[in-house]
């Protein structure tokens, strides 16, 4: 069994690394799980002289799972104990 403090440190380091490379403009492929990438929300301007960072409204981190992961989740046996139809 791995101590939880090691797991926490590893996940935090992974998150920092993903954000670092995303902010450098890279997509991050995480093994067989899928890809992280950025999308931006911005406003349009009428001329190139008005273009700039002020147009940027928000940055979103997105994750797209690999097809194999999607299929495994879809085909997993799900037990809904304690869930009842009213």
mmCIF file of C-alpha atoms in Angstrom:
data_model
loop_
_atom_site.group_PDB
_atom_site.id
_atom_site.type_symbol
_atom_site.label_atom_id
_atom_site.label_comp_id
_atom_site.label_asym_id
_atom_site.label_seq_id
_atom_site.Cartn_x
_atom_site.Cartn_y
_atom_site.Cartn_z
ATOM 1 C CA UNK A 1 0.000 0.000 0.000
ATOM 2 C CA UNK A 2 1.312 3.431 -0.968
ATOM 3 C CA UNK A 3 1.112 6.096 1.746
ATOM 4 C CA UNK A 4 -1.516 8.728 0.930
ATOM 5 C CA UNK A 5 1.015 11.543 1.303
ATOM 6 C CA UNK A 6 3.013 10.082 -1.633
ATOM 7 C CA UNK A 7 -0.110 9.801 -3.760
ATOM 8 C CA UNK A 8 -1.096 13.387 -2.935
ATOM 9 C CA UNK A 9 2.377 14.725 -3.751
ATOM 10 C CA UNK A 10 2.450 12.811 -7.042
ATOM 11 C CA UNK A 11 -0.981 14.071 -8.141
ATOM 12 C CA UNK A 12 -0.103 17.671 -7.192
ATOM 13 C CA UNK A 13 3.151 17.431 -9.155
ATOM 14 C CA UNK A 14 1.290 15.975 -12.146
ATOM 15 C CA UNK A 15 -1.242 18.832 -12.044
ATOM 16 C CA UNK A 16 1.520 21.456 -11.895
ATOM 17 C CA UNK A 17 3.300 19.835 -14.828
ATOM 18 C CA UNK A 18 0.125 19.670 -16.919
ATOM 19 C CA UNK A 19 -0.646 23.354 -16.288
ATOM 20 C CA UNK A 20 2.959 24.339 -17.041
ATOM 21 C CA UNK A 21 2.982 22.660 -20.451
ATOM 22 C CA UNK A 22 -0.530 23.840 -21.321
ATOM 23 C CA UNK A 23 0.502 27.432 -20.634
ATOM 24 C CA UNK A 24 3.484 26.918 -22.963
ATOM 25 C CA UNK A 25 1.001 26.061 -25.713
ATOM 26 C CA UNK A 26 1.310 22.279 -25.727
ATOM 27 C CA UNK A 27 -1.396 19.635 -25.571
ATOM 28 C CA UNK A 28 -0.608 17.076 -22.880
ATOM 29 C CA UNK A 29 -1.166 13.390 -23.588
ATOM 30 C CA UNK A 30 -1.559 11.410 -20.385
ATOM 31 C CA UNK A 31 -0.693 7.862 -21.385
ATOM 32 C CA UNK A 32 -3.693 5.781 -22.365
ATOM 33 C CA UNK A 33 -6.129 8.042 -20.505
ATOM 34 C CA UNK A 34 -6.457 10.928 -22.937
ATOM 35 C CA UNK A 35 -5.386 14.481 -23.766
ATOM 36 C CA UNK A 36 -5.499 17.780 -21.929
ATOM 37 C CA UNK A 37 -5.751 20.950 -23.994
ATOM 38 C CA UNK A 38 -6.739 24.616 -23.606
ATOM 39 C CA UNK A 39 -9.615 26.564 -25.073
ATOM 40 C CA UNK A 40 -10.078 30.296 -24.784
ATOM 41 C CA UNK A 41 -13.070 32.562 -24.541
ATOM 42 C CA UNK A 42 -12.547 35.992 -26.067
ATOM 43 C CA UNK A 43 -14.311 38.954 -27.591
ATOM 44 C CA UNK A 44 -14.084 40.044 -31.219
ATOM 45 C CA UNK A 45 -12.712 43.411 -32.332
ATOM 46 C CA UNK A 46 -13.203 45.382 -35.514
ATOM 47 C CA UNK A 47 -9.562 46.192 -36.280
ATOM 48 C CA UNK A 48 -6.137 44.743 -35.617
ATOM 49 C CA UNK A 49 -5.123 47.845 -33.632
ATOM 50 C CA UNK A 50 -7.734 46.889 -31.014
ATOM 51 C CA UNK A 51 -6.496 43.298 -30.811
ATOM 52 C CA UNK A 52 -4.638 42.175 -27.714
ATOM 53 C CA UNK A 53 -4.802 40.442 -24.378
ATOM 54 C CA UNK A 54 -7.747 42.593 -23.344
ATOM 55 C CA UNK A 55 -9.887 40.419 -25.644
ATOM 56 C CA UNK A 56 -9.191 37.337 -23.526
ATOM 57 C CA UNK A 57 -12.111 36.595 -21.221
ATOM 58 C CA UNK A 58 -11.263 33.150 -19.838
ATOM 59 C CA UNK A 59 -9.024 30.102 -20.245
ATOM 60 C CA UNK A 60 -10.439 26.590 -19.874
ATOM 61 C CA UNK A 61 -8.574 23.322 -19.353
ATOM 62 C CA UNK A 62 -10.279 20.536 -21.302
ATOM 63 C CA UNK A 63 -9.800 16.777 -21.194
ATOM 64 C CA UNK A 64 -10.645 14.395 -24.017
ATOM 65 C CA UNK A 65 -10.469 10.726 -22.979
ATOM 66 C CA UNK A 66 -9.153 8.059 -25.346
ATOM 67 C CA UNK A 67 -11.738 5.865 -27.074
ATOM 68 C CA UNK A 68 -10.660 2.818 -25.067
ATOM 69 C CA UNK A 69 -11.298 4.619 -21.768
ATOM 70 C CA UNK A 70 -14.716 5.788 -22.957
ATOM 71 C CA UNK A 71 -15.659 2.238 -23.939
ATOM 72 C CA UNK A 72 -14.442 0.788 -20.630
ATOM 73 C CA UNK A 73 -16.557 3.285 -18.690
ATOM 74 C CA UNK A 74 -19.611 2.673 -20.870
ATOM 75 C CA UNK A 75 -19.286 -1.085 -20.509
ATOM 76 C CA UNK A 76 -18.545 -1.127 -16.776
ATOM 77 C CA UNK A 77 -20.953 -2.880 -14.456
ATOM 78 C CA UNK A 78 -22.685 -0.268 -12.345
ATOM 79 C CA UNK A 79 -24.302 -1.047 -9.033
ATOM 80 C CA UNK A 80 -26.711 1.610 -7.813
ATOM 81 C CA UNK A 81 -27.344 0.391 -4.295
ATOM 82 C CA UNK A 82 -29.747 2.584 -2.399
ATOM 83 C CA UNK A 83 -31.117 4.332 -5.489
ATOM 84 C CA UNK A 84 -34.835 3.894 -5.873
ATOM 85 C CA UNK A 85 -37.338 5.071 -8.414
ATOM 86 C CA UNK A 86 -39.955 7.319 -6.821
#
